[in-house]
Amino acid sequence: MFDYRLKVFHTVASRLSFTKASEELHISQPAVTKHIKEIETQIGAKLFDRKGTSIQLTRSGKILYEHAEKIRSIYRDMEFEISQISQQHKGKLIIGASTTVAQYILPEILAKFNSYYKDIKIELLTGNTETISTLLKEEKIDLGIIEGESQSSYFEYRTFKPDEIVLAAKSDHPLAHKTLNLKDLYHLDLIFREQGSGTLEFIQNRLKEKDINIHKLNTVMQLGSSESIKNYLLHSECMAFLSISTILNELKNNVLAVIDIKNFSIERDFHFILPKGQQSELIKLFLRFAE
């Protein structure tokens, strides 16, 4: 029900790419451009500025994006509330989530879920992707949400939410506004997540595809959470690969900066991880709500 042109704009603004938006929406890039131009004509303002090969939201674009987020949320809530009329749900759901998802994405979803379903008790267990997979295998949780790439034949996997991993540093870092080449990584001081982290797995695999050996990079330290890494960056000249979801506030407040790497990006999806077979009604309900 979300207005389609607004949906196109929201997708472009979220991904900051006409190409990625066209792929996600399954329409051509000229069609994406046409919808954006129609909105710009309607409101009488430019929505995007081009910066070389990248785009950025204009001031008008940022205002429209903020309101588009609110409108999208209102439509989603309205449709969900109507669909849940006359249904009663009770029980307990134990969810396991990898640290990035548990800290930065799930709290808002869980708070809203609780406002609808006060008789459903939720327990959230947190750990890295490897830990969550083990908990599900041992039947200590009902479902998991992970960020890792490896998949096991024990489980069913469903896409939850797209994400991007970016190279970050403090905003006054000497290289904060430079564009690097991949080979430059060998000359940087880097902080990484701990072994077993899904984020680390993704970084390692994407770098390997580009013939960059993560074990030959200058790893100053490995830390067990994104919060630890962010705070470390603020007090050092190090850089780190972090989920964009974890640094939105720091980017907004100009505390951290994203460092561009020429012809390189790390895109991924967070996944639900479920036991194979028929799912309980509570699991189905939570999946519908979160999606």
XYZ file of C-alpha atoms in Angstrom:
291
model
C 0.000 0.000 0.000
C 3.093 2.242 0.386
C 2.991 4.702 -2.549
C 5.183 3.160 -5.250
C 7.075 6.307 -6.247
C 7.802 6.967 -2.584
C 8.940 3.355 -2.262
C 11.370 3.870 -5.179
C 12.738 7.034 -3.576
C 13.039 5.326 -0.179
C 14.983 2.434 -1.714
C 17.384 4.729 -3.607
C 17.892 6.859 -0.490
C 18.499 3.808 1.709
C 21.026 2.267 -0.690
C 22.374 5.569 -2.103
C 22.488 3.870 -5.484
C 20.149 3.893 -8.493
C 21.674 0.598 -9.629
C 21.138 -1.200 -6.321
C 17.590 0.182 -6.098
C 16.727 -1.113 -9.570
C 18.039 -4.571 -8.639
C 16.133 -4.632 -5.354
C 12.869 -3.418 -6.915
C 13.268 -5.551 -10.065
C 12.747 -2.595 -12.403
C 15.103 -0.939 -14.881
C 17.447 1.861 -13.874
C 15.765 4.305 -16.317
C 12.452 3.504 -14.596
C 14.007 4.335 -11.213
C 15.330 7.623 -12.611
C 11.895 8.441 -14.088
C 10.148 7.961 -10.735
C 12.697 10.150 -8.948
C 12.368 12.911 -11.548
C 8.572 12.810 -11.200
C 8.838 13.295 -7.431
C 11.366 16.136 -7.886
C 8.974 17.834 -10.335
C 6.039 17.376 -7.972
C 7.769 18.853 -4.910
C 9.906 21.341 -6.856
C 13.222 20.342 -5.332
C 16.283 18.255 -6.181
C 16.600 15.117 -4.077
C 20.097 13.812 -4.885
C 23.532 15.289 -5.623
C 26.095 13.337 -7.625
C 29.613 13.060 -6.150
C 31.684 11.299 -8.798
C 30.279 7.786 -9.066
C 28.260 8.084 -5.845
C 25.141 10.031 -4.857
C 24.120 11.856 -1.707
C 20.809 13.156 -0.422
C 20.269 16.893 -0.692
C 18.779 18.767 2.239
C 15.343 18.370 0.643
C 16.070 14.701 0.048
C 16.903 14.160 3.720
C 13.628 15.779 4.789
C 11.644 13.640 2.344
C 13.467 10.502 3.498
C 12.622 11.169 7.159
C 8.931 11.572 6.310
C 8.961 8.582 3.937
C 10.248 6.449 6.826
C 7.337 7.625 9.003
C 4.761 7.039 6.250
C 6.170 3.565 5.557
C 5.946 2.718 9.250
C 2.355 3.988 9.495
C 1.240 1.880 6.514
C 2.993 -1.196 7.912
C 1.404 -0.758 11.352
C -2.044 -0.178 9.853
C -1.926 -3.292 7.677
C -0.610 -5.415 10.538
C -3.187 -4.224 13.066
C -6.056 -4.910 10.659
C -4.720 -8.413 9.944
C -4.556 -9.217 13.686
C -8.136 -8.296 14.619
C -9.880 -10.971 16.703
C -6.706 -13.045 17.152
C -5.294 -13.835 20.598
C -1.737 -14.993 21.160
C -0.028 -16.268 24.321
C 3.192 -18.076 25.126
C 6.948 -17.628 25.317
C 9.480 -17.215 22.537
C 13.235 -17.537 23.063
C 15.202 -15.729 20.367
C 18.944 -15.826 19.828
C 20.588 -13.007 17.914
C 24.131 -12.194 16.901
C 25.492 -9.114 18.621
C 25.002 -6.585 15.801
C 21.362 -7.561 15.310
C 20.629 -7.792 19.045
C 22.107 -4.392 19.857
C 21.154 -2.224 16.903
C 18.183 -3.728 15.056
C 16.047 -5.942 17.304
C 15.257 -3.599 20.246
C 12.856 -1.437 18.213
C 11.158 -4.517 16.729
C 10.817 -6.210 20.118
C 9.383 -3.070 21.747
C 6.753 -2.739 19.034
C 5.999 -6.482 19.126
C 5.436 -6.271 22.885
C 3.026 -3.359 22.436
C 0.825 -5.617 20.275
C 1.300 -8.928 22.102
C 1.613 -8.296 25.824
C 0.777 -11.942 26.617
C 3.749 -13.248 24.647
C 6.922 -13.289 26.736
C 10.184 -12.909 24.845
C 13.644 -13.848 26.052
C 16.614 -12.671 23.977
C 19.976 -14.419 24.120
C 22.973 -12.750 22.492
C 26.174 -14.172 21.044
C 28.155 -14.326 17.840
C 26.845 -16.261 14.839
C 28.648 -19.437 15.847
C 27.144 -19.321 19.355
C 23.591 -18.725 18.088
C 23.855 -21.657 15.674
C 24.965 -23.910 18.537
C 22.109 -22.755 20.791
C 19.562 -23.521 18.074
C 21.080 -26.938 17.421
C 20.852 -27.707 21.137
C 17.195 -26.493 21.141
C 17.944 -23.790 23.715
C 16.334 -21.128 21.505
C 13.282 -21.194 19.201
C 14.835 -19.215 16.355
C 17.928 -17.150 15.668
C 18.910 -14.086 13.678
C 22.483 -14.133 12.431
C 24.909 -12.180 10.288
C 27.226 -15.001 9.213
C 27.577 -16.417 5.718
C 28.124 -20.119 6.431
C 25.001 -22.276 6.352
C 24.367 -25.679 7.863
C 22.145 -28.484 6.587
C 20.630 -28.650 10.092
C 18.723 -25.390 9.625
C 16.419 -23.393 7.391
C 17.546 -19.865 6.479
C 15.347 -16.900 5.507
C 16.436 -13.395 4.560
C 15.648 -10.840 7.259
C 17.236 -7.500 6.366
C 19.938 -6.146 4.009
C 23.102 -4.633 5.444
C 26.422 -3.228 4.294
C 29.839 -3.456 5.941
C 31.978 -0.335 5.527
C 35.494 0.770 6.447
C 35.268 3.352 9.234
C 37.608 5.675 11.116
C 37.290 8.716 13.370
C 36.082 11.738 11.424
C 39.360 13.666 11.807
C 41.498 10.752 10.627
C 44.056 11.881 7.987
C 42.465 9.511 5.457
C 38.848 10.246 6.400
C 37.985 11.946 3.123
C 40.265 9.958 0.812
C 39.405 7.131 -1.565
C 41.621 4.111 -0.982
C 42.631 1.195 -3.157
C 42.293 -2.323 -1.811
C 46.066 -2.770 -1.642
C 46.211 0.217 0.728
C 44.700 -2.051 3.395
C 48.135 -3.646 3.834
C 49.464 -0.287 5.101
C 46.709 0.419 7.633
C 46.314 -0.415 11.315
C 43.075 -2.393 11.570
C 40.736 -3.612 14.290
C 38.594 -6.698 13.664
C 35.863 -8.630 15.454
C 36.636 -11.868 17.295
C 36.802 -15.339 15.742
C 33.312 -16.792 15.323
C 31.876 -13.389 14.405
C 29.647 -13.415 11.319
C 30.881 -9.947 10.413
C 34.479 -11.147 10.448
C 33.542 -14.118 8.270
C 31.939 -11.858 5.673
C 34.890 -9.478 5.601
C 37.375 -12.310 5.249
C 35.441 -13.927 2.378
C 34.927 -10.701 0.420
C 38.586 -9.716 0.786
C 39.679 -13.204 -0.281
C 37.638 -12.815 -3.474
C 39.776 -9.762 -4.237
C 43.036 -11.613 -3.428
C 43.501 -9.793 -0.116
C 44.711 -12.123 2.638
C 43.237 -10.924 5.926
C 45.966 -12.760 7.856
C 48.621 -10.576 6.215
C 46.911 -7.330 7.215
C 48.168 -5.420 10.242
C 45.576 -6.485 12.816
C 46.268 -4.398 15.905
C 43.570 -6.045 17.985
C 40.425 -8.192 17.845
C 37.506 -7.032 19.992
C 34.276 -8.775 20.918
C 31.720 -6.091 20.023
C 31.076 -3.238 17.613
C 30.767 -0.829 20.560
C 34.282 -1.716 21.720
C 35.631 -1.217 18.214
C 33.864 2.128 17.749
C 35.245 3.487 21.018
C 38.717 2.210 20.159
C 38.620 4.036 16.816
C 37.807 7.323 18.552
C 41.091 7.130 20.469
C 43.411 5.847 17.749
C 44.459 6.135 14.115
C 43.127 2.623 13.422
C 40.341 1.725 11.024
C 37.776 -1.069 11.150
C 35.183 -2.757 8.988
C 31.796 -2.284 10.673
C 28.155 -2.850 9.803
C 26.592 0.426 8.657
C 23.758 -0.398 11.099
C 26.150 0.026 14.031
C 27.463 3.503 13.187
C 24.412 5.462 12.007
C 24.429 7.759 15.056
C 28.194 8.323 14.821
C 27.898 9.252 11.145
C 24.980 11.571 11.862
C 26.965 13.313 14.608
C 30.145 13.425 12.504
C 32.093 11.374 15.028
C 33.044 8.593 12.627
C 33.473 8.640 8.851
C 33.156 6.010 6.137
C 36.309 5.503 4.070
C 35.627 4.718 0.413
C 37.509 1.848 -1.195
C 37.634 2.012 -4.980
C 35.578 -0.695 -6.720
C 34.912 -2.572 -3.490
C 31.883 -3.010 -1.258
C 30.644 -5.634 1.200
C 26.902 -6.208 1.040
C 25.096 -8.940 2.924
C 21.790 -9.989 4.411
C 20.956 -10.778 7.994
C 19.156 -14.138 8.159
C 16.595 -15.872 10.306
C 17.896 -19.303 11.234
C 15.216 -21.889 12.046
C 14.956 -25.578 12.866
C 13.870 -27.533 9.797
C 10.259 -28.654 9.590
C 6.942 -27.150 10.620
C 7.294 -23.964 12.691
C 5.144 -23.119 15.717
C 2.442 -20.475 15.429
C 4.459 -18.150 17.690
C 7.497 -18.400 15.412
C 5.325 -17.785 12.336
C 3.768 -14.759 14.028
C 7.137 -13.242 14.934
C 8.516 -13.856 11.435
C 5.524 -12.107 9.837
C 5.867 -9.206 12.260
C 9.634 -8.750 11.830
C 9.517 -9.064 8.051
